[in-house]
mmCIF file of C-alpha atoms in Angstrom:
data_model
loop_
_atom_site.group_PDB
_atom_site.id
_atom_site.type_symbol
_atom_site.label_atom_id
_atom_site.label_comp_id
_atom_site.label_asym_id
_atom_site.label_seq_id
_atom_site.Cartn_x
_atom_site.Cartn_y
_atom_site.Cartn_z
ATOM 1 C CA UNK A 22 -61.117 39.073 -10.645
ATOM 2 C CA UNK A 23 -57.778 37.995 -9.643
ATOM 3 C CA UNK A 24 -59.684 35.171 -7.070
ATOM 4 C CA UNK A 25 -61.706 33.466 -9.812
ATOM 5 C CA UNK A 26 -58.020 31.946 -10.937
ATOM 6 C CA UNK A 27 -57.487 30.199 -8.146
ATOM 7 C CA UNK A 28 -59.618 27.173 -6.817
ATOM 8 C CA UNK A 29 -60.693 25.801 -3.612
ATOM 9 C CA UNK A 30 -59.001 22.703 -2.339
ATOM 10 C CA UNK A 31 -59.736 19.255 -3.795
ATOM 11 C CA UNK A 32 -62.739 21.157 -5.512
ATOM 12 C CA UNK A 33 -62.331 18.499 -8.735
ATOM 13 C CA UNK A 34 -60.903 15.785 -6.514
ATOM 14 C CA UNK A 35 -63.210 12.685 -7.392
ATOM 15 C CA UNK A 36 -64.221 14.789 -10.806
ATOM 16 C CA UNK A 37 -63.357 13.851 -14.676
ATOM 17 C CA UNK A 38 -62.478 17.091 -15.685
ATOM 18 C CA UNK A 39 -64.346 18.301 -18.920
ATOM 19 C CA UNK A 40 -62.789 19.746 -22.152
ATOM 20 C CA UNK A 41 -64.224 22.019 -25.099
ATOM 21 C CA UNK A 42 -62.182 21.966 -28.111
ATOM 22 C CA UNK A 43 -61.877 25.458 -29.546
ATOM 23 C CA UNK A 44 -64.310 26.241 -32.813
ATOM 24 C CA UNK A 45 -63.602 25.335 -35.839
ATOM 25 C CA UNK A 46 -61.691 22.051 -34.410
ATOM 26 C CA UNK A 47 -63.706 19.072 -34.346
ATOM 27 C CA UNK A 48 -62.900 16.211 -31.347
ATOM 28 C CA UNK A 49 -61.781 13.637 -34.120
ATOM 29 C CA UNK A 50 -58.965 15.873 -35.448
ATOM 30 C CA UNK A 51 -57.724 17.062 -32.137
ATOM 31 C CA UNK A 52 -57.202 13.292 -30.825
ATOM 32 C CA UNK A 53 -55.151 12.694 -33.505
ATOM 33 C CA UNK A 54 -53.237 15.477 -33.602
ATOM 34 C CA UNK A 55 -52.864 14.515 -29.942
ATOM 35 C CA UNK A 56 -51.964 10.705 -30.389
ATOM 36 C CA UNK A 57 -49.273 11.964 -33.150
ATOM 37 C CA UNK A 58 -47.735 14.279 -30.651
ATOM 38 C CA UNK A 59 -47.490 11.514 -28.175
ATOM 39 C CA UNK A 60 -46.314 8.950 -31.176
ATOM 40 C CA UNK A 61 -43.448 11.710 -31.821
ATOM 41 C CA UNK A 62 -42.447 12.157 -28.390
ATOM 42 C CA UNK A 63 -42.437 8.363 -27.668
ATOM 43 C CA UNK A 64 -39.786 7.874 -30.677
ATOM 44 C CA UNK A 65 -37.613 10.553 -29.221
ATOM 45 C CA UNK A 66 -37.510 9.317 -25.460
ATOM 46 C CA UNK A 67 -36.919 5.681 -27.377
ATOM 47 C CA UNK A 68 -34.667 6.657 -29.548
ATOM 48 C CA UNK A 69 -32.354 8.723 -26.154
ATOM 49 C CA UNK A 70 -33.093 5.641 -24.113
ATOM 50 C CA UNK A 71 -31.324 3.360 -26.263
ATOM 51 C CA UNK A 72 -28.578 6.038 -26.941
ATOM 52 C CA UNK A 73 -28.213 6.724 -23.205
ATOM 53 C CA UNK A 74 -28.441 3.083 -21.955
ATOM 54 C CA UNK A 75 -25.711 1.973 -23.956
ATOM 55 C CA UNK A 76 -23.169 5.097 -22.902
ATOM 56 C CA UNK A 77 -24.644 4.068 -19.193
ATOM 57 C CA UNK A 78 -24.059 0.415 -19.912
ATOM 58 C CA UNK A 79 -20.531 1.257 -21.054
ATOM 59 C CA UNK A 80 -19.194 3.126 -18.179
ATOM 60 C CA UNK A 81 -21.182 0.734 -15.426
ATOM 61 C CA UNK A 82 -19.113 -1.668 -17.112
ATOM 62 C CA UNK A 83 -15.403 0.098 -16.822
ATOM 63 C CA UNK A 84 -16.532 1.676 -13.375
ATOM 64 C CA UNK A 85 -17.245 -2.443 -12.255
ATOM 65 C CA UNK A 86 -13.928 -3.560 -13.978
ATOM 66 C CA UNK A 87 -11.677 -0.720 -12.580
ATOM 67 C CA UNK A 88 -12.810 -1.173 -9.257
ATOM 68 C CA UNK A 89 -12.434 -5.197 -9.779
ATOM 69 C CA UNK A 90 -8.613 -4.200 -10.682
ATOM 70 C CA UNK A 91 -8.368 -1.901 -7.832
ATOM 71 C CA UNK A 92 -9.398 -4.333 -5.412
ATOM 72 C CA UNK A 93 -6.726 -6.834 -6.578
ATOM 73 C CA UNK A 94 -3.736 -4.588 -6.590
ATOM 74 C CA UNK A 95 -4.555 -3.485 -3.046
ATOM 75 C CA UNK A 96 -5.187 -7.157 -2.046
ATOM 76 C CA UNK A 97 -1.570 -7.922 -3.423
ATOM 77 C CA UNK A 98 0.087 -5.183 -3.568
ATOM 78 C CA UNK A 99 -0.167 -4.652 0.558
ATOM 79 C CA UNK A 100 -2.540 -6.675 1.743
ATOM 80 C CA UNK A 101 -1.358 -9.909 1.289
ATOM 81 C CA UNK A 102 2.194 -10.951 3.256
ATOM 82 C CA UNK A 103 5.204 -11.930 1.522
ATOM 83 C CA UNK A 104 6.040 -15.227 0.432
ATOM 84 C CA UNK A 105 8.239 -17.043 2.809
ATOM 85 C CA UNK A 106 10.869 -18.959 0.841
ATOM 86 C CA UNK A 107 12.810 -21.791 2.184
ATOM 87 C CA UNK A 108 16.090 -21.117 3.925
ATOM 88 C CA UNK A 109 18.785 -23.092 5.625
ATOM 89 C CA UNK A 110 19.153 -21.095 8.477
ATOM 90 C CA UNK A 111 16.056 -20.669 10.764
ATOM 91 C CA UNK A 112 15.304 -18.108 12.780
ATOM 92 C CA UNK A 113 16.878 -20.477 15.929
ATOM 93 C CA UNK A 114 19.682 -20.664 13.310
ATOM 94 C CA UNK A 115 20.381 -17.062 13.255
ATOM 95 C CA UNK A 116 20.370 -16.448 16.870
ATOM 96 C CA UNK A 117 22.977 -19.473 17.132
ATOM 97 C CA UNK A 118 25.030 -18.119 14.756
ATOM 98 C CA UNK A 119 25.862 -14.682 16.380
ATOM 99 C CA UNK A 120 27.875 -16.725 18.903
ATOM 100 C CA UNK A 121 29.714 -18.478 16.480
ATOM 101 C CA UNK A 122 33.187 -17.273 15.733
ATOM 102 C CA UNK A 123 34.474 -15.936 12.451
ATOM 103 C CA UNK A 124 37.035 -17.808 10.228
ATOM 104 C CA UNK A 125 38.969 -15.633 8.040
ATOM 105 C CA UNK A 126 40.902 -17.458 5.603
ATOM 106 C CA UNK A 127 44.140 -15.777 3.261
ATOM 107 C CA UNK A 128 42.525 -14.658 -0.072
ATOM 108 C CA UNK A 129 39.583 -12.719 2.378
ATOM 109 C CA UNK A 130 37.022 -15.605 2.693
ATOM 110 C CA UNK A 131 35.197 -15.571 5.864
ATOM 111 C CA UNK A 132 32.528 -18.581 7.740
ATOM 112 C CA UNK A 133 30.960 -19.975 10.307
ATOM 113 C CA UNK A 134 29.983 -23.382 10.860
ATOM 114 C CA UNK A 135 26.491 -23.455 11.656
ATOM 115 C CA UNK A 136 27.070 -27.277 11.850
ATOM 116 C CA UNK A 137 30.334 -29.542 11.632
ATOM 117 C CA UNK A 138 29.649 -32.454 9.978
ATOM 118 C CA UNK A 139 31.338 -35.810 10.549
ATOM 119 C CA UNK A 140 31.697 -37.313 7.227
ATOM 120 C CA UNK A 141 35.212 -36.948 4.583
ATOM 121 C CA UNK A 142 35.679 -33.651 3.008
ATOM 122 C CA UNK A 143 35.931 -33.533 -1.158
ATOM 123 C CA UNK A 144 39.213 -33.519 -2.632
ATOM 124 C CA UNK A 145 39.871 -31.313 -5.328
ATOM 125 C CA UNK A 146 38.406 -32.475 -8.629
ATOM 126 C CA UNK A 147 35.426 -34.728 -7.214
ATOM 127 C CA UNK A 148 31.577 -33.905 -7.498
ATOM 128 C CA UNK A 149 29.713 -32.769 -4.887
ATOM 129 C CA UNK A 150 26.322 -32.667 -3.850
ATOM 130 C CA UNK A 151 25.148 -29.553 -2.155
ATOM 131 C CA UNK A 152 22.457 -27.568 -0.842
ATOM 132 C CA UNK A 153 22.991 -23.527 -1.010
ATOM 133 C CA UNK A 154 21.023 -20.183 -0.718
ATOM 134 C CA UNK A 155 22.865 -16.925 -2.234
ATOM 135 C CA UNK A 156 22.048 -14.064 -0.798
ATOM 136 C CA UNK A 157 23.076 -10.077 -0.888
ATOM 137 C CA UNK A 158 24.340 -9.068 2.553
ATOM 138 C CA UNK A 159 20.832 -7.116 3.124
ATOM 139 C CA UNK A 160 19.511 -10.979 3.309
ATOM 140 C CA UNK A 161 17.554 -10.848 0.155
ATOM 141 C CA UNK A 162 17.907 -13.970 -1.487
ATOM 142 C CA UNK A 163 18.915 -14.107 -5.481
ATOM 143 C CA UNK A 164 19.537 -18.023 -5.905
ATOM 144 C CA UNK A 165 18.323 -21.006 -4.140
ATOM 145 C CA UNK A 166 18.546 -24.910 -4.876
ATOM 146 C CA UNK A 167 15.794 -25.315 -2.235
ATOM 147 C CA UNK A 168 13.567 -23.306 -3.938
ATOM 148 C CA UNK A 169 14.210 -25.300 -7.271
ATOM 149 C CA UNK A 170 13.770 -28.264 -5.262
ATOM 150 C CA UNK A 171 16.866 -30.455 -6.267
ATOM 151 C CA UNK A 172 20.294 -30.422 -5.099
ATOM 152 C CA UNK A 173 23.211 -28.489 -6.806
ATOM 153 C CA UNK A 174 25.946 -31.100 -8.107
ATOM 154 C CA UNK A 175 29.168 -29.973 -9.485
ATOM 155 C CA UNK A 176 32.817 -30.122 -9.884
ATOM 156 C CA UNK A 177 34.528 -28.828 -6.892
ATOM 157 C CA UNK A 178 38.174 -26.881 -7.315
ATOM 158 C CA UNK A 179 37.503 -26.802 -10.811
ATOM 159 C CA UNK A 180 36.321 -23.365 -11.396
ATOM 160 C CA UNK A 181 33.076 -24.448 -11.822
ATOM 161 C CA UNK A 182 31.269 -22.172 -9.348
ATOM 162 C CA UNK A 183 32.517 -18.427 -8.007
ATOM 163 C CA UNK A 184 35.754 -18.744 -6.483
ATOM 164 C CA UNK A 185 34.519 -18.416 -2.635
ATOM 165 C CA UNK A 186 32.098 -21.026 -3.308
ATOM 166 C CA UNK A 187 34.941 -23.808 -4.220
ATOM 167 C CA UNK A 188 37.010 -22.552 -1.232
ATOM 168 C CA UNK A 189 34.561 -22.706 1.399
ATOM 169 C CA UNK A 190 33.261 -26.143 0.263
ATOM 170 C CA UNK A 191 36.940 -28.187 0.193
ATOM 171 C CA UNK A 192 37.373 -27.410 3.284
ATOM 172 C CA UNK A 193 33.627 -28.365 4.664
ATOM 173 C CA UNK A 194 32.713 -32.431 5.953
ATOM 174 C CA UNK A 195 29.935 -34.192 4.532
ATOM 175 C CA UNK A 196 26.512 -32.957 6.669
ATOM 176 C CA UNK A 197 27.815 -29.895 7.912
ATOM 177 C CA UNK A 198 26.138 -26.340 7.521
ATOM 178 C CA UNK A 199 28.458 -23.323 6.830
ATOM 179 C CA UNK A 200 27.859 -19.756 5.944
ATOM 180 C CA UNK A 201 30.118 -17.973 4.099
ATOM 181 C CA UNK A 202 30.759 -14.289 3.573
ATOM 182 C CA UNK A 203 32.266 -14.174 0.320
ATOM 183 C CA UNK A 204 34.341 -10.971 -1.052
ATOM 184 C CA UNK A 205 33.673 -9.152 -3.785
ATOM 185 C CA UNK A 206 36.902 -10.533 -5.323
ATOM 186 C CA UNK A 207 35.509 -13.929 -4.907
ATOM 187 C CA UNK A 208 32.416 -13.556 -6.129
ATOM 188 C CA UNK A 209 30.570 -12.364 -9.778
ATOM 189 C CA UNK A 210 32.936 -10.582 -11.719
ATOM 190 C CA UNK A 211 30.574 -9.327 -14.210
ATOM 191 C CA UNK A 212 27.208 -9.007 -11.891
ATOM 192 C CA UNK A 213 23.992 -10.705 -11.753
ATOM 193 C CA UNK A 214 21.068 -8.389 -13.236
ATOM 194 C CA UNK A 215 17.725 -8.777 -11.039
ATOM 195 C CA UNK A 216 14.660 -10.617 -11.821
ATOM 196 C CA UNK A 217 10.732 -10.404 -10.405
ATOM 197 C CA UNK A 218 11.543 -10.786 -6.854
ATOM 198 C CA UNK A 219 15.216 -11.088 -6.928
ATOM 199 C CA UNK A 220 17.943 -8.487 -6.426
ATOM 200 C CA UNK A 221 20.361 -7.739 -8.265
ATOM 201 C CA UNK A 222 23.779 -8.406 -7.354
ATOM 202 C CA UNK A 223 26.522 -5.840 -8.356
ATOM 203 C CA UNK A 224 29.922 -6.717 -10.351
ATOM 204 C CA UNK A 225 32.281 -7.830 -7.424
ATOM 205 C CA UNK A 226 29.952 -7.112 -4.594
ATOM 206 C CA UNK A 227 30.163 -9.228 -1.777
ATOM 207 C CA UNK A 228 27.758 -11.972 -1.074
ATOM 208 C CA UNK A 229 26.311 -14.284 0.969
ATOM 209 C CA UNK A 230 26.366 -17.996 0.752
ATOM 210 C CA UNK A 231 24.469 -20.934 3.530
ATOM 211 C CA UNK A 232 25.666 -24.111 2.155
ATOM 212 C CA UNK A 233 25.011 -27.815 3.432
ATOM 213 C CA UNK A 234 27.393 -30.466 1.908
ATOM 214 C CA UNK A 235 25.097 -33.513 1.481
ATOM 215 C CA UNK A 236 27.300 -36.175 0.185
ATOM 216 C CA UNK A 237 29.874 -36.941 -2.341
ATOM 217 C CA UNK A 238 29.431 -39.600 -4.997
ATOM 218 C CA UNK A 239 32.682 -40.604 -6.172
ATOM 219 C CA UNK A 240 34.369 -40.532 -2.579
ATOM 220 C CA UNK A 241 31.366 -42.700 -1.131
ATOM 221 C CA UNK A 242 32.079 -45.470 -3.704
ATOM 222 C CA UNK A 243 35.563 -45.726 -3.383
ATOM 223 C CA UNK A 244 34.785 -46.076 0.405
ATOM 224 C CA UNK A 245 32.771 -49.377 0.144
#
């Protein structure tokens, strides 16, 4: 009968269920064909563990590592502000200076003073020690002494630095501020190509220049 298959509920619950080998099959033999099955199946679910653990162990490893890198390009690439770099015209500055009249010179030069200074101004031919910040008119800065921390001495009128440079500075006192808005004609012939976080400045593309005249060697000797 179709009924004697199927058995009542928990009706071996608490029971070690018994087992009759077939005939012809003694106990002995069928436990050890038994414990080789089990010694055969044991190798194979060793043998795929260690096969699968180190493909798992492998890609848990990228996965970690990728989403390490992840996590530090979005931290820098948007998460993190820009560096402020060191300028010679503050914010204040900037506000100042849009009340400030223009000076246009005759080869194109233009400036404002964001401070006179009181001191002598360099004759042609003398050194000069000066503070500057080159910029692209968008504001981006390409070349700063601040940033490298020491001031920029040279030889002024001598062709030494871009042509709007020299101009602007003979005409500057010693501790004044200027800005100057320097043609394309008086600035970089050939170009400056960009760098990591610097833009690149076009052949004969105007520029921007803040400079501060700090003092000038020669002239302050001949003075005491």
């Amino acid at each position: 009968m179709a009924s004697s298959m199927l058995l009542p509920l928990c009706s071996t619950c608490g029971k070690t269920p018994s087992f009759t080998p077939p005939r012809g099959i003694s106990v002995d033999k069928l436990r050890r064909l038994v414990l080789n099955v089990k010694s055969s199946e044991k190798t194979e679910y060793t043998a795929m563990f260690n096969t699968n653990s180190r493909r798992d162990f492998l890609g848990l490893a990228l996965g970690v590592s990728g989403l390490f890198i992840h996590s530090l390009d979005a931290a820098y690439g948007a998460g993190l502000p820009p560096e402020e770099k060191p300028k010679l015209c503050d914010d204040t500055c900037e506000k100042e200076l849009e009340n400030v009249p223009m000076v246009t010179t005759e080869s194109g030069l233009q400036y404002k003073d964001i401070k006179v200074g009181q001191g002598p101004s360099p004759p042609v031919g003398f050194q000069v020690a000066a503070n500057y910040v080159a910029m692209v008119p968008s504001g981006q800065i390409f070349d700063s002494s601040l940033e490298k921390g020491q001031l920029y001495i040279f030889r002024v009128g001598s062709g030494q630095v871009i042509k709007g440079l020299d101009e602007g500075i003979l005409s500057m006192k010693v501790g004044g501020k200027r800005r100057l808005y320097i043609p394309g004609s008086l600035a970089f012939p050939k170009g400056l190509t960009s760098a990591p976080g610097r833009p690149r400045v076009a052949p004969s593309s105007p520029v921007v220049f803040d400079v501060s005249l700090e003092y000038i060697p020669g002239l302050e000797l001949e003075d005491e």
